[in-house]
Short mmCIF file of C-alpha atoms in Angstrom, two decimals:
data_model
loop_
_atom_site.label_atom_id
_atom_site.label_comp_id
_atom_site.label_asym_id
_atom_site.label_seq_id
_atom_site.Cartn_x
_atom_site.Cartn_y
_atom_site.Cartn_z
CA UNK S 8 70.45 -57.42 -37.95
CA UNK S 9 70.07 -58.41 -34.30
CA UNK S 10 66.90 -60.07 -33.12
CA UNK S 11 64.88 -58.17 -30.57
CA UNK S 12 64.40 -60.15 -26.94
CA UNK S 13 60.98 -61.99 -26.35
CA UNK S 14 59.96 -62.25 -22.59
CA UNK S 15 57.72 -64.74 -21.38
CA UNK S 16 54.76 -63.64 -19.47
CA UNK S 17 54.74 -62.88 -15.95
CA UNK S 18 53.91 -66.43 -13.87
CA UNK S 19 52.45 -66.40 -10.38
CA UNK S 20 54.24 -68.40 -8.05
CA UNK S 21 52.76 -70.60 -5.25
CA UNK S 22 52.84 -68.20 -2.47
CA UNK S 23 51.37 -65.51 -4.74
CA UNK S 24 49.01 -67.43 -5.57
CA UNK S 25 48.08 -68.04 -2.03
CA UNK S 26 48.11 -64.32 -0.96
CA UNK S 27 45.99 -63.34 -3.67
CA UNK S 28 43.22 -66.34 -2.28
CA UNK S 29 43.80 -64.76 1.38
CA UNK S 30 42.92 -61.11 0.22
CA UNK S 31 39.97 -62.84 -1.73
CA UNK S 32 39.11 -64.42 1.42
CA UNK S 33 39.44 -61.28 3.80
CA UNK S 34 37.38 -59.23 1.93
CA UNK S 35 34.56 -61.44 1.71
CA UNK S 36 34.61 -61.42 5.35
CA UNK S 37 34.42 -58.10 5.91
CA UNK S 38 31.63 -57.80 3.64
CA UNK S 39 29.72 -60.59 5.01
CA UNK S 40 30.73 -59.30 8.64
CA UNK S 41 28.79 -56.15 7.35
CA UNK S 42 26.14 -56.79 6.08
CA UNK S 43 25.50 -59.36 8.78
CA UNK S 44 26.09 -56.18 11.49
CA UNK S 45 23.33 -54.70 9.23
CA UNK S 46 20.47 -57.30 9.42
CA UNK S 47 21.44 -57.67 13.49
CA UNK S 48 21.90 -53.82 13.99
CA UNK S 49 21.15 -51.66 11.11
CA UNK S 50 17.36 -51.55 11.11
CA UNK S 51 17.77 -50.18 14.75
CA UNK S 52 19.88 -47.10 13.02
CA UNK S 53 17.44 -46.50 10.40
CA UNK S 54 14.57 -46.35 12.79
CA UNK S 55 17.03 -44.19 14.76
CA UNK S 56 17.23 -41.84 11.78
CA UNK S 57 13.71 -42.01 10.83
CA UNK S 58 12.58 -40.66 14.35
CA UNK S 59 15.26 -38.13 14.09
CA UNK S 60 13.77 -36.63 10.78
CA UNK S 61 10.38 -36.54 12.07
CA UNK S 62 11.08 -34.90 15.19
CA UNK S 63 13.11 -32.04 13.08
CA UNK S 64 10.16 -31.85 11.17
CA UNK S 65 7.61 -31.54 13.87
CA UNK S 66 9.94 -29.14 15.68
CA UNK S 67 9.84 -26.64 12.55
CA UNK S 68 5.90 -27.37 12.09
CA UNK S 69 5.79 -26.41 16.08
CA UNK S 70 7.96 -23.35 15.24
CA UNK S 71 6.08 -22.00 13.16
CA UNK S 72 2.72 -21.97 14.51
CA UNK S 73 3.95 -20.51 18.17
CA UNK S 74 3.18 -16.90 19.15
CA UNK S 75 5.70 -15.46 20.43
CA UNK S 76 3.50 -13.13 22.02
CA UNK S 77 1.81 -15.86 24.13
CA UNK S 78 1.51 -15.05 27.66
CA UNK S 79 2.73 -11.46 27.55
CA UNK S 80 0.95 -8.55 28.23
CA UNK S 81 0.42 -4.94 26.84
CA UNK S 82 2.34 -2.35 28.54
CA UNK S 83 3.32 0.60 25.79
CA UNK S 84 1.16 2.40 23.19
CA UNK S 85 3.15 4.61 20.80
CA UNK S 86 1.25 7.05 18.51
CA UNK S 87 2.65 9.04 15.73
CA UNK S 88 1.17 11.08 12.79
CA UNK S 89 -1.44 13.01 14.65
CA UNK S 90 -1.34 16.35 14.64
CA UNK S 91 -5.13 17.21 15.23
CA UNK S 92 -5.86 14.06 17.25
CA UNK S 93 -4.56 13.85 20.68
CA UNK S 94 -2.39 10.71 21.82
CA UNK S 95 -5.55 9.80 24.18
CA UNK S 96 -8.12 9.78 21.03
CA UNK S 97 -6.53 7.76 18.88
CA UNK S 98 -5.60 5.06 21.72
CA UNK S 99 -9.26 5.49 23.03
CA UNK S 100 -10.37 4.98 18.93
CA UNK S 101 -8.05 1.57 18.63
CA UNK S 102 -9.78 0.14 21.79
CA UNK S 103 -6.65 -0.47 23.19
CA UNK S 104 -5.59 -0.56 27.16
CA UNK S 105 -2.82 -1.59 28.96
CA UNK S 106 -2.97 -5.02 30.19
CA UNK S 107 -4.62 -6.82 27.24
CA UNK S 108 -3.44 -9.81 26.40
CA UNK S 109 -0.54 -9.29 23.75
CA UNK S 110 -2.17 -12.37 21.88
CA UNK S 111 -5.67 -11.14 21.36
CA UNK S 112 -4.53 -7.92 19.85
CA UNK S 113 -5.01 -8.13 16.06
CA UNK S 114 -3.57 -5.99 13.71
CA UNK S 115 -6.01 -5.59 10.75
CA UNK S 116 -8.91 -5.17 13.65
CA UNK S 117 -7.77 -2.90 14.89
CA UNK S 118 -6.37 -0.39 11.81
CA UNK S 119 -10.18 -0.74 10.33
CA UNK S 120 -11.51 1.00 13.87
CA UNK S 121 -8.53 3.52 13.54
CA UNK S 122 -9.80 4.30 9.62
CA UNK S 123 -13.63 3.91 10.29
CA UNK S 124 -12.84 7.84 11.56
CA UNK S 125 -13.84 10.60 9.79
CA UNK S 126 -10.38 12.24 11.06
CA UNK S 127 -8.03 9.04 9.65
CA UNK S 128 -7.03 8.59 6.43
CA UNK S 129 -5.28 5.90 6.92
CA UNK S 130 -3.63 4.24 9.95
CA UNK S 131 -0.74 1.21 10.75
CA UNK S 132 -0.66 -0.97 13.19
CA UNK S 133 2.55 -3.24 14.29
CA UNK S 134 3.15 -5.25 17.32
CA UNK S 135 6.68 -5.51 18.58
CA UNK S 136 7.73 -7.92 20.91
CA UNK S 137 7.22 -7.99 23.80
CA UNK S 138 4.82 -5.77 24.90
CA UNK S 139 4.96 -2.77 22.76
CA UNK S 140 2.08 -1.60 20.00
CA UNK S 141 2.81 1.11 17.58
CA UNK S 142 -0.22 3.13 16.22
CA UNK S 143 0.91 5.72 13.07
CA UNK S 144 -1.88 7.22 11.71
CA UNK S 145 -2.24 9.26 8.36
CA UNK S 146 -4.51 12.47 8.94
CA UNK S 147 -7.49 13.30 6.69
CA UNK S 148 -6.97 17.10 6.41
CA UNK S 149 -10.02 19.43 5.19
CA UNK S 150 -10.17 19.83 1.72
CA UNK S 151 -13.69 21.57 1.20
CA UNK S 152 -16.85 23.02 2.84
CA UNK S 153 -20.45 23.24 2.13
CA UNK S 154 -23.54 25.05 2.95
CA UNK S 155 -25.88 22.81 4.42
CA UNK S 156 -29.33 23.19 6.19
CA UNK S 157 -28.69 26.82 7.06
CA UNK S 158 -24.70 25.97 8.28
CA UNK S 159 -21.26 25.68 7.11
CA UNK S 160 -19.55 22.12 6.94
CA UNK S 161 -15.95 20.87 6.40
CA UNK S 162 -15.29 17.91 4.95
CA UNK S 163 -12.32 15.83 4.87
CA UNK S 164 -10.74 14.29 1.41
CA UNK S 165 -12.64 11.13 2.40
CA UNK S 166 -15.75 12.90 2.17
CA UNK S 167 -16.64 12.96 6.03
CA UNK S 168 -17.46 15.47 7.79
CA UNK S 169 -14.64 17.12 10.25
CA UNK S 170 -15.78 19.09 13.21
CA UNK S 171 -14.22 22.20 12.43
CA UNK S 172 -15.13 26.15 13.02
CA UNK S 173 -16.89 28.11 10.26
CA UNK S 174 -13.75 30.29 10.37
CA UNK S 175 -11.88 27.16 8.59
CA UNK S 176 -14.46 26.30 6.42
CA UNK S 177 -14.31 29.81 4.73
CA UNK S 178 -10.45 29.36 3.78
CA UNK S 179 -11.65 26.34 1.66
CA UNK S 180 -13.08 25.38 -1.49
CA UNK S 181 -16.89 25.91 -1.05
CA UNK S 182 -18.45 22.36 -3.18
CA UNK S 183 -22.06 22.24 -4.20
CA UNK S 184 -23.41 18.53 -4.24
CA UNK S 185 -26.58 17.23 -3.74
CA UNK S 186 -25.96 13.73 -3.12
CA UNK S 187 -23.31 11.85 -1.93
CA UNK S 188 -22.26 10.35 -5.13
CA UNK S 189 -21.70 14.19 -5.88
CA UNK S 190 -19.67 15.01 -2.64
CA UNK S 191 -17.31 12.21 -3.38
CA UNK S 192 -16.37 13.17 -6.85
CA UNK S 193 -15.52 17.01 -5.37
CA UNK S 194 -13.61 15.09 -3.28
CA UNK S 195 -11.61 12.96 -5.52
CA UNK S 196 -10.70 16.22 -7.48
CA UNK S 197 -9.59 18.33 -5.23
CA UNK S 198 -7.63 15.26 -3.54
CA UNK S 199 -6.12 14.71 -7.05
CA UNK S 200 -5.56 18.64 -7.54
CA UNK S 201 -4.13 19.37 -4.03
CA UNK S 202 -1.50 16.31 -4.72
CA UNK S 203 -0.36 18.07 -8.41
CA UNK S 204 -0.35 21.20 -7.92
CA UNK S 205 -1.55 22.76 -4.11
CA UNK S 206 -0.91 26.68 -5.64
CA UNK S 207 -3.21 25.96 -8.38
CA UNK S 208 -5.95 24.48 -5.71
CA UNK S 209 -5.51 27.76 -3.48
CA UNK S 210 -6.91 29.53 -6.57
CA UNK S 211 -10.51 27.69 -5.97
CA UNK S 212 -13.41 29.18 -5.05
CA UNK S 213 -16.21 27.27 -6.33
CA UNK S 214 -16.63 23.23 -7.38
CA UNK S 215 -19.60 21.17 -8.35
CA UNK S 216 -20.67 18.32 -10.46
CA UNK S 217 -22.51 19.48 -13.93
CA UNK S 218 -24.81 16.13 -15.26
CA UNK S 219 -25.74 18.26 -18.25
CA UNK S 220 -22.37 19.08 -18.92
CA UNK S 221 -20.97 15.85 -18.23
CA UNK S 222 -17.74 17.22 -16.28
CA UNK S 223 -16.89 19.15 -13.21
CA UNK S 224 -17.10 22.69 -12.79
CA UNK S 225 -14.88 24.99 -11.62
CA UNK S 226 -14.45 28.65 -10.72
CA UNK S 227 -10.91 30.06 -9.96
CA UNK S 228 -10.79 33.22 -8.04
CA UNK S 229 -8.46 34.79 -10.38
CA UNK S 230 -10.69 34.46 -13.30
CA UNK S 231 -13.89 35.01 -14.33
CA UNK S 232 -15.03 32.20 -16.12
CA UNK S 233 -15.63 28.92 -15.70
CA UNK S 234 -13.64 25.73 -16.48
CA UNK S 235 -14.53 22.20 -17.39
CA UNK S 236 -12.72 19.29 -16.33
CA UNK S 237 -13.70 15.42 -17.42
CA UNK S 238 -15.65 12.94 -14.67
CA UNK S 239 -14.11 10.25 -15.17
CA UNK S 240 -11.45 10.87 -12.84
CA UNK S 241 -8.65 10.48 -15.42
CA UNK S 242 -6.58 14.19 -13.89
CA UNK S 243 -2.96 13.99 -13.55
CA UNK S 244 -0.11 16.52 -13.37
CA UNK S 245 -0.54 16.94 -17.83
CA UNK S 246 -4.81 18.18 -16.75
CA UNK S 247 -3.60 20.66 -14.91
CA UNK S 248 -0.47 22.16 -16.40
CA UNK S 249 -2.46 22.13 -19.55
CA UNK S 250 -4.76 24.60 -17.79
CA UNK S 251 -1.78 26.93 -16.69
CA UNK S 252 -0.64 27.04 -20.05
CA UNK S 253 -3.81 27.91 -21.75
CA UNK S 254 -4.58 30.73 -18.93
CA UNK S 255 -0.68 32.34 -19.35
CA UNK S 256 -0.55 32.26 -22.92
CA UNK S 257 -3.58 33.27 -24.09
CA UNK S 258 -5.16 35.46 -21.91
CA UNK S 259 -6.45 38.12 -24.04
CA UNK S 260 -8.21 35.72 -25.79
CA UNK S 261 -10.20 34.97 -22.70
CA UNK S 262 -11.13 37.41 -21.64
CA UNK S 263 -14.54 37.25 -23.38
CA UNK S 264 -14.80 33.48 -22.56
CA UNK S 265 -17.67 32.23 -20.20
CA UNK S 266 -16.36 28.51 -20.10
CA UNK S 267 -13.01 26.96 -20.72
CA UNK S 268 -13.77 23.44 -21.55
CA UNK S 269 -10.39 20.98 -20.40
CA UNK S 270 -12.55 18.09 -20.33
CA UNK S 271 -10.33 16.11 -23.14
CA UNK S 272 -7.08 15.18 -22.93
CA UNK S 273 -4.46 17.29 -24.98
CA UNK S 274 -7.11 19.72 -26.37
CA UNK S 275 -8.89 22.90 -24.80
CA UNK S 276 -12.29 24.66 -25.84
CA UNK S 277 -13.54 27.99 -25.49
CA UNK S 278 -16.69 29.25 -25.21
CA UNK S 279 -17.17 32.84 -25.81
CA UNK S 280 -19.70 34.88 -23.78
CA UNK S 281 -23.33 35.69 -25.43
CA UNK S 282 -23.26 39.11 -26.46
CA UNK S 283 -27.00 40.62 -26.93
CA UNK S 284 -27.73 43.61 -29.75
CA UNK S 285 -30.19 45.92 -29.32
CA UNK S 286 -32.34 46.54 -32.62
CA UNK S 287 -32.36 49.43 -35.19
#
């Protein structure tokens, strides 16, 4: 069996030996040429960068807190949503006139003069750059009229008072309150019922707040007896479909009812009318 070869480990020779101490030598150097260029020159770099930094952040700190609007004037007004309000009220309402300052014009100050209306619902207010301020207003429409102190009133669903002819008041539900408290919860219902269902509020002739009955009373003009919703403001689309359904299905049986009680949810009451005998 032949014998396998054994070679000797690889020896350096003199010359490697001497190229390997040259590399050695080189590289140590270049790293003591380095960090030597560091101590003379690098602290002058990271200052450098430092500075740098700071200045980006000042810069975006600077950014942000500049108006744009700075130095520029108000030129255009542009109203939209009115349709019972002229262009000239509503700019005369926001205190607004050409040549203000673009800067002194703020936003929120100027949407709680537009709403502190009677005639506003609600109102938006955006400045656009340059010069430009857009006013879009949301109408309060009237919703119901009273009989006050020998006249007829409209108010609006915020519960102001609109300056409108008698001739409008009498196409609207006519609300009996005597205090405010009162005014505002006719308000709130009809605002709620005109939203749901605005056939079903065309059919009102008569609203006002019973204490004794705890709930809001209502006459229909294509019915003759009263109905009963809650106070507590809890009406959605379910109050009043509930009411259609008890009125179209059973109508016979109503017809001797005085008051329809749809105060709770998901169940309806009915009162019949007092009938009186004679005796003997």
């Amino acid at each position: 069996m032949a014998q396998k070869a054994v070679f000797p480990s690889k020896r350096h020779g003199y010359n490697a030996m001497q190229k390997k101490q040259q590399r050695r030598a080189t590289a140590m150097q270049k790293t003591g040429s380095a960090m030597g260029w560091f101590f003379r020159c690098g602290i002058f770099f990271v200052i450098a960068l430092a500075g740098f930094v700071y200045g980006l952040q000042q810069g975006e700190k600077n950014w942000k807190n500049m108006n744009p609007f700075q130095g520029n004037i108000l030129k255009n007004i542009e109203v939209s949503g009115n349709y019972m309000l002229a262009r000239e009220e509503v700019i005369m309402l926001s205190l607004l006139d050409s040549g203000m300052q673009m800067d002194s014009i703020v936003e929120d100050s100027i949407k709680e003069k537009l709403q502190a209306d009677s005639r506003i619902l609600e109102a938006k207010v955006e400045k656009k750059f340059p010069s430009k301020v857009l006013l879009e207003i949301n109408e309060a429409r009237p919703l119901m009229s009273a009989y006050e102190s020998g006249r007829w009133v409209v108010y609006s669903e915020k519960g102001s008072v609109l300056p409108l002819s008698r001739k409008t008041a009498y196409q609207l539900p006519v609300i009996t309150a005597k205090t405010k408290n009162e005014r505002m919860l006719c308000a709130s219902f009809l605002r709620k019922l005109y939203e749901m269902d605005s056939l079903l509020f065309e059919k009102i002739s008569q609203v006002s707040v019973s204490h004794e009955e705890q709930g809001i009373e209502v006459f229909f003009n294509d019915v003759s007896y009263k109905t009963l919703f809650a106070l507590d403001s809890s009406w959605n689309a379910d109050t009043f479909a509930g009411y259609r359904q008890m009125v179209k299905n059973f109508d016979e049986n109503l017809s001797e009812t005085s008051i329809l009680d749809m105060r709770f949810s998901g169940f309806a009451f009915i009162r019949k009318k007092e009938t009186r005998r004679k005796n003997g």
